[in-house]
Amino acid sequence: MKGDSQDNDELSFFPFDSTPSGKLKVSPEKVVFESNKMSILLANPQNTMIKLNGEVANKVIATVNSFVLKTDLSELMLDNYKMGVRGADGDYPSKSEKRNTKTKENTATEHRKDSDKVSVCSSASQNETSLKRMGCTFDEQINWSKISLPEKSDLHKLLQHRITNSINPDFAVKIGKVEFYCHLLVLECYSSFFENLERNVKSKDLPESHVSKDAFRSIYDWMIHPNRDSYQLLRRDNILEIFMAAQYLHVKELEEQCWAFIDNEDLFSEDTAFLLYLDARRLQNVIIMDLMVPRIQRFFLMLVSSRDWLQLQVSEICVFLQSNYICIHCEMEVFMSGVRWLMSDWQARSAHLVEIMRCVRFGLIAPWQLVDIRRNPESPEFIEVTKHPDVSKMVEDGLAFAIIKYWYGHESHEYNHWIDLLGLSEPASRNWAGTEKRYLAYKEFIEELNCYRMQPTEDGEEAIGPTAQAHKSSDPPPSSSSAAAAAVASPVPIIADVIAQRGLHLPGPSTSHQPKLPNKSGKR
């Protein structure tokens, strides 16, 4: 049965018994479905709607769907174009138009075919069950105790290995003509100096006057040391250079460790304190120099016996002679220590005579010794020193104070009266060794200093010491002037050699002691 076309291109069909079967003809202008029972003509396929009632609708839709799945409509369209279908204007399309039209139609057809296949697959999969619904998931917790896997390398150990072995260093530190290749990250972790450098800087020159090569090497070793006991890299002989370099590079932690190291009196006292004092003098570090001076106490006389004493500057000699910490037996040892330094080069150093003698506290010397040092011919060095007018006045003032102190003692009206009347001042007490020594001449002091010297000298000559003196006891004693000249002219070992080659044991802690003055009868 054939339906009639309406104005709105809607076709209505009545039900029929048999299933429609036939051929579908498609062209751009119309779609024709022909069968033995019915025929459908669509003049405008894109805008035509077909209404089917009853069971025939289902049969027609099933037949059309089956035909569409089996038939490529693009092939039918292509066949019609090849047969010379005219365009809307009645002309045949040109080759370029045919190619463009073909490309567009192929694209549209592929899209339709893909969407049709997706719709078919989607409808087919609606009744299926997924693995997730069947319980196949990864939500179950893993019991790692039952699983054995190879271990991962420790990142810290890997980094430590690359750093300590200088693998691919990315920064160069230049000190003089030497270059140190380092990891910048390590330097930045400890030093704000490197942390504040400009970005993308690959090298840095450091002044050797502030950071020596050995000091920087020790500092970098301290940085890359794997444990917290890196302070064990510090030594007495390098601590000061490291300390000053750490200050320049702003390595705060190392600077604090160095200061605690230096401030420890168990590490630096007596001889080691003086050796550090010499290093501080070389590096012009006045703070460390001042810190070490009070620690040189019982070592003072040993220092005076060495050549290092003779090599000190006049300002340094004054610092030690004025110190309240040097441990001595009597004030005459201070006076004679100054004379020893002056007489080592009298012509050049006599200009510093008054400056040196002002460090001596003549008021602490016994009155009889003050008279003796200006008149005893066995000590011509003393006579040469005290004949200077300023020094002579110092001796007289000291003699006056000693007499007033002897007659009136302390804390009395007469004592204060005469002190004020004569314009005197009470000298500060010294750090007395606890035992008193009496020197009758300068040569006795020189012989006492020989006991602190090691027996072999640098030139291989036999030094004057306790053993040598015993062998030479039968020889006539030399005069005081010749003994003093021989002591100055003979080579004297440096203090480092004394400490290294001779195990000297310094006396124990000092006790306050005031040297006794002679009584009114002149006896001590």
PDB file of C-alpha atoms in Angstrom, residues 31 99 168 247 261 315 360 366 491 508:
ATOM      1  CA  VAL A  31      14.832   8.271  -0.944  1.00  0.00           C
ATOM      2  CA  ARG A  99      36.477  16.478  -4.730  1.00  0.00           C
ATOM      3  CA  ASN A 168      81.021  16.988  40.069  1.00  0.00           C
ATOM      4  CA  GLN A 247      85.084  35.170  61.245  1.00  0.00           C
ATOM      5  CA  PHE A 261      88.551  26.093  72.175  1.00  0.00           C
ATOM      6  CA  SER A 315     105.524  47.168  73.884  1.00  0.00           C
ATOM      7  CA  VAL A 360     109.315  47.719  87.651  1.00  0.00           C
ATOM      8  CA  ALA A 366     114.110  45.497  99.668  1.00  0.00           C
ATOM      9  CA  PRO A 491     123.000  31.196  71.273  1.00  0.00           C
ATOM     10  CA  GLY A 508     101.968  24.090  90.844  1.00  0.00           C
TER      11      GLY A 508
END
